[in-house]
Short mmCIF file of C-alpha atoms and ligand atoms in Angstrom, two decimals:
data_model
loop_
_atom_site.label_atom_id
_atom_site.label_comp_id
_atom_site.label_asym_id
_atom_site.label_seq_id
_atom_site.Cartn_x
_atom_site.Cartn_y
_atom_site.Cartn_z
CA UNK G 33 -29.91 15.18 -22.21
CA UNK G 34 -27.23 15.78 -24.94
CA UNK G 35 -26.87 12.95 -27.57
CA UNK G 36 -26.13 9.24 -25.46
CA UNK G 37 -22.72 7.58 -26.36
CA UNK G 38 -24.13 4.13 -27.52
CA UNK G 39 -22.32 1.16 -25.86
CA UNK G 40 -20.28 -1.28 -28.09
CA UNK G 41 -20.78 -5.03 -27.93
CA UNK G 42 -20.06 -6.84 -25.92
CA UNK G 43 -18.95 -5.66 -23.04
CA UNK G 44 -15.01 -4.81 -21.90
CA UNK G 45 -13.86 -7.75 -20.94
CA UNK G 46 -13.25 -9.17 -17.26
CA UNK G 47 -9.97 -9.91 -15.50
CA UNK G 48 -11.45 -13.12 -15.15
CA UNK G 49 -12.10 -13.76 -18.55
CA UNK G 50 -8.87 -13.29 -19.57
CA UNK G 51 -7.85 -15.01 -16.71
CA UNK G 52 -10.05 -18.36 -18.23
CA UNK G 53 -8.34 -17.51 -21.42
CA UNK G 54 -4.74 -17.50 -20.42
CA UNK G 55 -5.26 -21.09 -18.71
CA UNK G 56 -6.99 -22.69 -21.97
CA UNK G 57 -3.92 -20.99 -23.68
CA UNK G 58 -1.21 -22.34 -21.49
CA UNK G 59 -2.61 -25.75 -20.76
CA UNK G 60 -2.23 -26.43 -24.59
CA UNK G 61 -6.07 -28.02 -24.64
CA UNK G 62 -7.55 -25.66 -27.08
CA UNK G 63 -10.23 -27.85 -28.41
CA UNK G 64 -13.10 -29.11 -26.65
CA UNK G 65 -12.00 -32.92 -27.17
CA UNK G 66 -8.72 -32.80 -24.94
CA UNK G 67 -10.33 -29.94 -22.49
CA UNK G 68 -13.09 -29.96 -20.02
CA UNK G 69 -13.88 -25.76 -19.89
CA UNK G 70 -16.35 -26.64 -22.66
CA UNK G 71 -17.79 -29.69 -21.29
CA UNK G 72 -18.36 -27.49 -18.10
CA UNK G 73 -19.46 -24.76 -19.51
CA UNK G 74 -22.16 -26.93 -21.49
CA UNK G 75 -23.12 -28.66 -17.96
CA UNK G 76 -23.78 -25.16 -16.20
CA UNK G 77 -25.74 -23.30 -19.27
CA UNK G 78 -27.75 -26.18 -19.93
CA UNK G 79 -28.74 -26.13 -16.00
CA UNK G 80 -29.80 -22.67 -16.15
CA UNK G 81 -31.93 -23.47 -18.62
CA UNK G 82 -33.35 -26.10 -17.14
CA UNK G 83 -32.17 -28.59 -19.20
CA UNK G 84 -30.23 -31.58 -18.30
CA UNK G 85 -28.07 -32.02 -21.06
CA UNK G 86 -26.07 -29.57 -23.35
CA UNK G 87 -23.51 -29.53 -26.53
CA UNK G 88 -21.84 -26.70 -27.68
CA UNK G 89 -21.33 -26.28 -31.17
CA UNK G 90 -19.71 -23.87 -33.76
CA UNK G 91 -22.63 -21.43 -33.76
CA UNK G 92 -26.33 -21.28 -33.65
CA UNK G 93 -27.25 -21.98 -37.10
CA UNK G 94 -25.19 -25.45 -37.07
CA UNK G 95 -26.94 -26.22 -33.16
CA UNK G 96 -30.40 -25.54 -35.17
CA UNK G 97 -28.97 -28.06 -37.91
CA UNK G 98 -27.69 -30.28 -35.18
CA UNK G 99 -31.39 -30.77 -33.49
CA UNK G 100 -33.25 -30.21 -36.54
CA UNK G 101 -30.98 -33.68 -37.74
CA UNK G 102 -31.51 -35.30 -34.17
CA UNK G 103 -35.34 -35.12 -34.70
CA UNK G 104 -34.92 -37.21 -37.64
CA UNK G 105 -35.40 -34.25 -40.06
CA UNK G 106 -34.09 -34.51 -43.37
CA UNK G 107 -34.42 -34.58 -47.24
CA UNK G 108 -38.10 -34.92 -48.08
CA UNK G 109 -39.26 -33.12 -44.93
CA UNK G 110 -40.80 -29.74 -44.02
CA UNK G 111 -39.86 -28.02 -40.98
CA UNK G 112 -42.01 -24.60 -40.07
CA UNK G 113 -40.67 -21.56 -39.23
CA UNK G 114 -42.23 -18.14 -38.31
CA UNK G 115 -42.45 -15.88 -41.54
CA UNK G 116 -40.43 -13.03 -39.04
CA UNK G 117 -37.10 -14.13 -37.68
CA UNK G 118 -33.32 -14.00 -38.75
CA UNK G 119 -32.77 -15.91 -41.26
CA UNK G 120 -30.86 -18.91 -39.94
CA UNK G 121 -34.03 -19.85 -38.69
CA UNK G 122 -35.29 -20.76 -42.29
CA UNK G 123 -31.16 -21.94 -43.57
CA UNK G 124 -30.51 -23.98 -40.75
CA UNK G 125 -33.77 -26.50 -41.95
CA UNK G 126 -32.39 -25.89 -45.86
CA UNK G 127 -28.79 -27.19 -44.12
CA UNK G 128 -30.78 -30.88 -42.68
CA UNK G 129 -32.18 -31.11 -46.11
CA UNK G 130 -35.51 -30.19 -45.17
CA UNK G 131 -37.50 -26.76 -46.72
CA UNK G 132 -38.53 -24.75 -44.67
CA UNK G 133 -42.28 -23.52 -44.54
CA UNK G 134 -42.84 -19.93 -43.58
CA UNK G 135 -46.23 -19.36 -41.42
CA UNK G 136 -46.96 -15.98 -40.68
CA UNK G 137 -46.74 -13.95 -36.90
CA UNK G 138 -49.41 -12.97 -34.98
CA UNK G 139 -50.61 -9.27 -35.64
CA UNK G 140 -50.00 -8.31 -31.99
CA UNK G 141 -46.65 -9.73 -30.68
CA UNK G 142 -45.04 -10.47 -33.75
CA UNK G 143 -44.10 -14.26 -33.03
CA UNK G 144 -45.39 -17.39 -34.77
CA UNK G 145 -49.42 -17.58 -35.05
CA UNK G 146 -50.17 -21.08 -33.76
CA UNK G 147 -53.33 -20.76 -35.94
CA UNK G 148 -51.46 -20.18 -38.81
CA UNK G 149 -48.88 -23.14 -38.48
CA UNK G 150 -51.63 -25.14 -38.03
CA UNK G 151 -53.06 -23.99 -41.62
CA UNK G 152 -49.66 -24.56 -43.06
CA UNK G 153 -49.52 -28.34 -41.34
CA UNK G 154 -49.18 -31.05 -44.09
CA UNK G 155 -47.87 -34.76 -44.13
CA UNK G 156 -44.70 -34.01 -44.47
CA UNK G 157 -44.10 -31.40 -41.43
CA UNK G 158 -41.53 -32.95 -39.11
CA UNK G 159 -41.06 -29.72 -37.10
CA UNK G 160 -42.16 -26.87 -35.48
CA UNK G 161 -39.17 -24.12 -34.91
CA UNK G 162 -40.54 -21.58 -32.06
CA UNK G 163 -38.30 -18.16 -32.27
CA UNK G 164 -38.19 -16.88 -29.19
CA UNK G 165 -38.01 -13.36 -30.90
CA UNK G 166 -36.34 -9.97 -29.62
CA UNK G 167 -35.79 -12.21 -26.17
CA UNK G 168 -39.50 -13.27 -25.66
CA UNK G 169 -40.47 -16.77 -25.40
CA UNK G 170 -42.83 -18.29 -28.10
CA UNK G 171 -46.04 -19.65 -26.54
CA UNK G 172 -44.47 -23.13 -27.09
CA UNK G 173 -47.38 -25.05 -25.18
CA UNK G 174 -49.48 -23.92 -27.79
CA UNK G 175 -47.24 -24.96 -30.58
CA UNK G 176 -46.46 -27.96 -29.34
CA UNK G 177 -50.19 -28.92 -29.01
CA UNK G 178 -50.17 -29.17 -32.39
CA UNK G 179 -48.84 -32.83 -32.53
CA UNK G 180 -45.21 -31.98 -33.45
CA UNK G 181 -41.77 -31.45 -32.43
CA UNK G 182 -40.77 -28.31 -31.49
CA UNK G 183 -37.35 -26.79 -31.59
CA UNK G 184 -36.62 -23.82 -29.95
CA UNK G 185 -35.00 -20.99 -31.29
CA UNK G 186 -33.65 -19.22 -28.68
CA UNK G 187 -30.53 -17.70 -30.44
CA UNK G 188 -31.99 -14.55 -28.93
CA UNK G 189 -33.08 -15.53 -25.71
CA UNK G 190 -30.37 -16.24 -22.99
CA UNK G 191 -32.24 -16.46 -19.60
CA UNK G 192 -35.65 -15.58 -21.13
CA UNK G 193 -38.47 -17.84 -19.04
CA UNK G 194 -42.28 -18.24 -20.12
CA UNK G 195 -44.52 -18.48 -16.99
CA UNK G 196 -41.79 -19.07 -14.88
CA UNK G 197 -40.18 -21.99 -17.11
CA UNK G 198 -37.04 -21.11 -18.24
CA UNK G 199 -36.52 -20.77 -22.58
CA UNK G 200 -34.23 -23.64 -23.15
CA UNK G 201 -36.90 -26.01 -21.45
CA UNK G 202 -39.93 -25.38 -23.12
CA UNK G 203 -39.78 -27.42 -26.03
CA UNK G 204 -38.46 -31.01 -27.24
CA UNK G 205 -34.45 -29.46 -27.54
CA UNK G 206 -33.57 -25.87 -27.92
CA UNK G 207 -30.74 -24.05 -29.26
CA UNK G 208 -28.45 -20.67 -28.31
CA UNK G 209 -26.23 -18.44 -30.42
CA UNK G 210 -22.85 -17.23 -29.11
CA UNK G 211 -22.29 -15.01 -32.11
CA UNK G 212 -21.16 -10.92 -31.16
CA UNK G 213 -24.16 -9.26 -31.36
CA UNK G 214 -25.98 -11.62 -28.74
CA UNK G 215 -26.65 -11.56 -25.28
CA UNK G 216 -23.74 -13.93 -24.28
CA UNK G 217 -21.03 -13.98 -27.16
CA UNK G 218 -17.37 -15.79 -27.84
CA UNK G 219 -17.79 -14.18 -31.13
CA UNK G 220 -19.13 -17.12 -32.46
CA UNK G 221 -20.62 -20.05 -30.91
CA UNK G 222 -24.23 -22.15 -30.45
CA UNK G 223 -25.20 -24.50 -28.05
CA UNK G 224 -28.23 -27.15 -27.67
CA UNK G 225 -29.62 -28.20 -24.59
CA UNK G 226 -32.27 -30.58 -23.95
CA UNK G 227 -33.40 -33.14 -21.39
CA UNK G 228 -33.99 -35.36 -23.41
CA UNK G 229 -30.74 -38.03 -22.89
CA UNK G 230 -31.20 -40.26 -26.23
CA UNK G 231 -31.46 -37.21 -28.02
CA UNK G 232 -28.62 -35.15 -26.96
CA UNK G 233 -26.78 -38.27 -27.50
CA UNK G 234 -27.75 -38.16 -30.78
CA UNK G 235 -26.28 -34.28 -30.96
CA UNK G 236 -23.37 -35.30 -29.29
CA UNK G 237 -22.61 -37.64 -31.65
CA UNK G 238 -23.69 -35.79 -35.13
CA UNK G 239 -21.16 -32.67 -33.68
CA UNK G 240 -18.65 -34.93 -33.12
CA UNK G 241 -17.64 -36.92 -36.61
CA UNK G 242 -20.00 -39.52 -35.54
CA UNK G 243 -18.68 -40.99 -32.13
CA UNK G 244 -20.25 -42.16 -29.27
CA UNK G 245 -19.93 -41.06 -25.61
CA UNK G 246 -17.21 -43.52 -24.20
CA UNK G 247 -16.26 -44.85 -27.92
CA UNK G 248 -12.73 -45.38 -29.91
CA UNK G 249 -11.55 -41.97 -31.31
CA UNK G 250 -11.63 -43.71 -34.81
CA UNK G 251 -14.88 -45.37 -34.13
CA UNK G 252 -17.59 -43.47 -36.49
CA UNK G 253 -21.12 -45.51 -35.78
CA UNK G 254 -23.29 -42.79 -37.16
CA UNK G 255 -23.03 -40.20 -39.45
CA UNK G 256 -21.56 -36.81 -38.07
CA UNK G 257 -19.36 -33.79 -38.35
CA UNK G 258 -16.58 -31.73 -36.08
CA UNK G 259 -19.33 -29.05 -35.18
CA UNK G 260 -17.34 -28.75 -32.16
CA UNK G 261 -16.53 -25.50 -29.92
CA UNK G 262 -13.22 -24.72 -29.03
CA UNK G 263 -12.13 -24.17 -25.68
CA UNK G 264 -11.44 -20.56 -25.61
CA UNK G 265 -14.92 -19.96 -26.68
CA UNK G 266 -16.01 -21.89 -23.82
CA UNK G 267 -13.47 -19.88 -21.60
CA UNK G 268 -15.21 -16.61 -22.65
CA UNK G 269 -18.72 -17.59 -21.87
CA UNK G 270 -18.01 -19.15 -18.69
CA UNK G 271 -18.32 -15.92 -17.02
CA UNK G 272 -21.03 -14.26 -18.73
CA UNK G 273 -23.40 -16.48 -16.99
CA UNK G 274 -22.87 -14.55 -13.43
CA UNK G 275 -23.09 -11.52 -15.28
CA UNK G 276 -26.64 -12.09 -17.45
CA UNK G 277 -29.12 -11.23 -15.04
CA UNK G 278 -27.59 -7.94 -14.27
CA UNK G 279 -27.25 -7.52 -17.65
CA UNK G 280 -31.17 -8.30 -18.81
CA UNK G 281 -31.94 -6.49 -15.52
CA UNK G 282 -30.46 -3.45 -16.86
CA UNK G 283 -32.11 -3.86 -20.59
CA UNK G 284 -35.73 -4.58 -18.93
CA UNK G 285 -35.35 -0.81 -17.11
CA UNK G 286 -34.39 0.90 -20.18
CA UNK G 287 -37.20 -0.87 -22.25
CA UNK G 288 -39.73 0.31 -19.15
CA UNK G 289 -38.32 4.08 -19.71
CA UNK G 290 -38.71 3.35 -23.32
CA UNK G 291 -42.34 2.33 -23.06
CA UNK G 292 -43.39 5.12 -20.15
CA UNK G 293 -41.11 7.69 -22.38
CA UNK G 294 -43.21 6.86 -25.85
CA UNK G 295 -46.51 7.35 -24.35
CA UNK G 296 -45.59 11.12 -25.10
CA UNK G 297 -44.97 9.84 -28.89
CA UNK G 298 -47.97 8.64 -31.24
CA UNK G 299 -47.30 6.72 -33.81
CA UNK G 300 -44.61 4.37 -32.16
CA UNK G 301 -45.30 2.14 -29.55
CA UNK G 302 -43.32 -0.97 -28.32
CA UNK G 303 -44.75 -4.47 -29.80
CA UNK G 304 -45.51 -5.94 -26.97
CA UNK G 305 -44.39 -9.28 -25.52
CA UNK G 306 -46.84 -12.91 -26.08
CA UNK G 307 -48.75 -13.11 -22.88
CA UNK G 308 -47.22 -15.87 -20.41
CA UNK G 309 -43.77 -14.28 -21.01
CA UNK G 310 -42.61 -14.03 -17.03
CA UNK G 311 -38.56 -12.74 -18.12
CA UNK G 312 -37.50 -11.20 -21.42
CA UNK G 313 -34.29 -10.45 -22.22
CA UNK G 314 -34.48 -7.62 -24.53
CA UNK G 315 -32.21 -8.49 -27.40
CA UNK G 316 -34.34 -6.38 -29.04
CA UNK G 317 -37.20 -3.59 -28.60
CA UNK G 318 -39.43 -3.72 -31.61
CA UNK G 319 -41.75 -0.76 -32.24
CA UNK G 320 -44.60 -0.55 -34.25
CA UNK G 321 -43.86 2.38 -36.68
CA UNK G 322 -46.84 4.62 -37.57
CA UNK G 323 -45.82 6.90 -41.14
CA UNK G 324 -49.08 8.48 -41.02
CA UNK G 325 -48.64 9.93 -37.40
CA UNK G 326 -44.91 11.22 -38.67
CA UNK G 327 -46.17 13.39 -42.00
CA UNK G 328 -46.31 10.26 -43.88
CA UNK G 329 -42.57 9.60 -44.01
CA UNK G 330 -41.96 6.02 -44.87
CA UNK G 331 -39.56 4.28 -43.02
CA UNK G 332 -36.44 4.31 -44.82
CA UNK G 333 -36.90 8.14 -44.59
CA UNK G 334 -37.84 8.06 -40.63
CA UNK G 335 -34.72 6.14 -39.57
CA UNK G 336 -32.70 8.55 -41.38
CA UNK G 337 -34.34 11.03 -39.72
CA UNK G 338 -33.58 9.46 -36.76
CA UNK G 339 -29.76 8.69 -37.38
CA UNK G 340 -29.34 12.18 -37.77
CA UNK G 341 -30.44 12.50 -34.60
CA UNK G 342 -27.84 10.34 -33.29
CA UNK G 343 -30.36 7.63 -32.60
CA UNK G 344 -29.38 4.68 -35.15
CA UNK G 345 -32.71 2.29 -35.17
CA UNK G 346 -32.70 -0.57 -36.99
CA UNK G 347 -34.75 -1.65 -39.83
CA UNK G 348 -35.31 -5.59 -38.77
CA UNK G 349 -36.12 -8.39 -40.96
CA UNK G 350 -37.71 -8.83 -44.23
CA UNK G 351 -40.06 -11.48 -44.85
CA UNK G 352 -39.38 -15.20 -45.14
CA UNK G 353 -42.32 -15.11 -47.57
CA UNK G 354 -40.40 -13.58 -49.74
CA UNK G 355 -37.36 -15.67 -49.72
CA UNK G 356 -37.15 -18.17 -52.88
CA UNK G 357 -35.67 -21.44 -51.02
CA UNK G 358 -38.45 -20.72 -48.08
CA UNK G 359 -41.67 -22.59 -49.14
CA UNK G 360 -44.87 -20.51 -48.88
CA UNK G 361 -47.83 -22.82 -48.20
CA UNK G 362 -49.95 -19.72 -46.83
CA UNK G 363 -49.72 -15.91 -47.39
CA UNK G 364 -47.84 -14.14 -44.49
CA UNK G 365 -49.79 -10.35 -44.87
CA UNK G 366 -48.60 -9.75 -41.23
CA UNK G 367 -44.97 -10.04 -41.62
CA UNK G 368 -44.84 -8.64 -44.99
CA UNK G 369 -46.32 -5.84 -43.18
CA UNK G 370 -44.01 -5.64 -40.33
CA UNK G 371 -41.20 -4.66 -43.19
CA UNK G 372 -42.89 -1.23 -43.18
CA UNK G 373 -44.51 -0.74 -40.09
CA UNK G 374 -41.63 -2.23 -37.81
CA UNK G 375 -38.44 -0.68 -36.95
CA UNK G 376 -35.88 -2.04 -33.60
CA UNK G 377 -33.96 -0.65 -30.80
CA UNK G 378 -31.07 -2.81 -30.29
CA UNK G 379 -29.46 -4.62 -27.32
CA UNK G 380 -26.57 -2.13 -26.99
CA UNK G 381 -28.79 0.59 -27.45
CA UNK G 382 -30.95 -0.08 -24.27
CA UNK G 383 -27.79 -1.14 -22.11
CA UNK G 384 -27.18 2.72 -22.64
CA UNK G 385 -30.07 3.34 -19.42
CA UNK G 386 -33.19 4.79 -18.76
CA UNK G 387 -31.95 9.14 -19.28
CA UNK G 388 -30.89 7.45 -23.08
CA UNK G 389 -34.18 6.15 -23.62
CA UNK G 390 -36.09 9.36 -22.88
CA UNK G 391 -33.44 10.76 -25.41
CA UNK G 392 -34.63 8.29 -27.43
CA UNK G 393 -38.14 9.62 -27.42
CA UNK G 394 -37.14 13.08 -27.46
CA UNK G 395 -35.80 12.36 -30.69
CA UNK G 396 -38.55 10.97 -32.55
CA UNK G 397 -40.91 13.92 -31.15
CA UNK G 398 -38.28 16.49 -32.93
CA UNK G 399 -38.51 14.66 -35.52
CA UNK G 400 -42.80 14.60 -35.84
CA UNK G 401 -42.82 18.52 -35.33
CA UNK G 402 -40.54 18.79 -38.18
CA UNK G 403 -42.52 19.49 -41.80
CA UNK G 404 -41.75 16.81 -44.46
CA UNK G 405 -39.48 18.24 -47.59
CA UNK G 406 -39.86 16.90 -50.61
C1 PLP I 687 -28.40 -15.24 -34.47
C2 PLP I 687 -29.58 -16.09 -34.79
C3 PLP I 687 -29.42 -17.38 -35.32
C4 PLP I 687 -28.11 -17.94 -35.82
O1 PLP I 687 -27.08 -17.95 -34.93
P1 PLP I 687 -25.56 -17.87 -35.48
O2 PLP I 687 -24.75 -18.13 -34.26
O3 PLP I 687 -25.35 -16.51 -36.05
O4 PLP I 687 -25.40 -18.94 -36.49
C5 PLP I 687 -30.55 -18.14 -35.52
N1 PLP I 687 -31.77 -17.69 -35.22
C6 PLP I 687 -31.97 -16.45 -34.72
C7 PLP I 687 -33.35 -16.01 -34.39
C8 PLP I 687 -30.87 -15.60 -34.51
O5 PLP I 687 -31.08 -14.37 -34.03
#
């Protein structure tokens, strides 16, 4: 196969997106306050999660602040987060007032080590944030075992389900990103569902300056902010829920071609998913990067290799370990690691097919065979 044309993000739009656009447009309801597309749209995403109750917000990092605060989490607390993840994960607790606490992944799947977050447990822990990362669900029963409140981060995980359950039910509340390079996308935009009713009330309220369902427009009871969505977003996204399952459909048969295809490779594999996971959505495949089966290159030098290719990989995160605010009760050896030994296919990358894939691992054997120059 000659070198795949990578797929932008997100898709071309539909006629009936801009269809759901011109209406919000010509009605003159743009925000979510005079409108209903958003209340709607909340309604339907938070049922295919699962979850009876949903707001939608400005984007994911202000839905994590927005059930982080609804928890009761604030100034004085500690909220843990998995030492690998974006790193909204670890702001959006810094945003409540809380600090964040970094526990390390597990060596195999790269997602928070129940173990460790138990080590890393102290009086002051008010939280437990589960990333559902690359698309694959945490193993939230474990987490949650623990005693605490978990919030889901699921920023990455849009129709992801753990033995059947869908991500967006699996923990106390759990919260979505809209932003471009995720699965469904307005540009920008969050949501959090739960089914818990006194809580989302308590969202509902903190996104909206502080009202209350039913209450006087200058009626503030609580504390609260306009962390509201606007209805355009709402009108783009409405769609996108017919179309995800085709979509993750299409991602799960690349990532199949890209595991069958890299059998022929040593020294990459794909990380695979926590055991449990029954639908992943493949926002991201991350493989485990081998220098000493590639000549010893390190990384930096492999992806290049690999760009020239015309296969752009991504590096992925650094460690939250090694970020100042992020508190460090326990060494995280395994994601420090992952910095070296990880690099990512992206979403777009695997909605190229199955025939890009094999490119994909056509690629990396050219690029074994060839001698390292120094
Ligand atoms: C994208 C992302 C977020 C933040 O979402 P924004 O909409 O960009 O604010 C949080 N956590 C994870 C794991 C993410 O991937």
């Amino acid at each position: 196969m000659s070198r795949p044309l990578w797929p932008s993000w997100p898709p071309p739009p539909t006629e009936e997106q801009r269809r759901a656009l011109l209406r919000v447009l010509d009605s003159g309801r743009w925000g979510a306050t005079g409108g209903t597309v958003t209340e709607e749209f909340a309604t339907a995403f938070a049922r295919r999660c699962g979850a009876a109750h949903g707001v939608c917000t400005v984007n994911g990092t202000v839905a994590l602040f927005l059930a982080l605060r609804a928890l009761g989490a604030g100034p004085g607390d500690e909220v843990v987060v998995p030492a690998y993840t974006f790193v909204a994960s670890a702001t959006a607790v810094v945003l409540a007032g809380a600090v964040p606490v970094a526990a390390d992944v597990t060596e195999d799947t790269l997602h928070l080590d129940p173990a460790a977050v138990r080590a890393v447990i102290g009086p002051r822990t008010r939280a437990v944030m589960a990333v559902h990362l690359g698309g694959a669900p945490a193993d939230v029963d474990a987490l949650r075992s623990l005693g605490l409140p978990v919030v889901e981060d699921a920023a990455q995980a849009h129709g992801a389900a753990r033995h059947g359950r869908p991500a967006g039910s699996l923990g106390d509340v759990a919260c979505f990103s809209f932003q471009s390079g995720k699965a469904m996308t307005a540009g920008e935009g969050g949501i959090v569902v739960t089914g818990d009713r006194a809580l989302y009330e308590r969202v509902w309220s903190l996104h909206n300056v502080g009202r209350s369902p039913g209450g006087g427009w200058y009626d503030h009871p609580g504390l609260g902010w306009n962390l509201r969505m606007t209805e355009f977003q709402a009108a783009l996204l409405g769609p996108q829920l017919d179309r995800l399952d085709d979509w993750i459909d299409r991602r799960a048969r690349a990532a199949d071609a890209l595991a069958g295809a890299l059998d022929g490779v040593p020294g990459l594999d794909l990380v695979p998913a926590p055991p449990g996971t029954t639908r992943h959505t493949w926002h991201l495949a991350m493989l485990r990067y081998d220098p000493g089966a590639f000549g010893g290159r390190p990384k930096a030098e492999f992806l290049a290799a690999m760009a020239a290719e015309g296969v752009p990989l991504e590096s992925g995160y650094r460690s939250l370990s090694r970020v100042p605010y992020v508190g460090s009760a326990a060494p995280c050896p395994v994601a420090e690691a992952a910095e070296e030994g990880v690099v990512w296919v992206r979403q777009p990358m695997l909605m190229a097919g199955e025939a890009a894939m094999a490119y994909v691992a056509d690629a990396a054997r050219a690029v074994r065979r060839r001698r390292v120059t120094r």
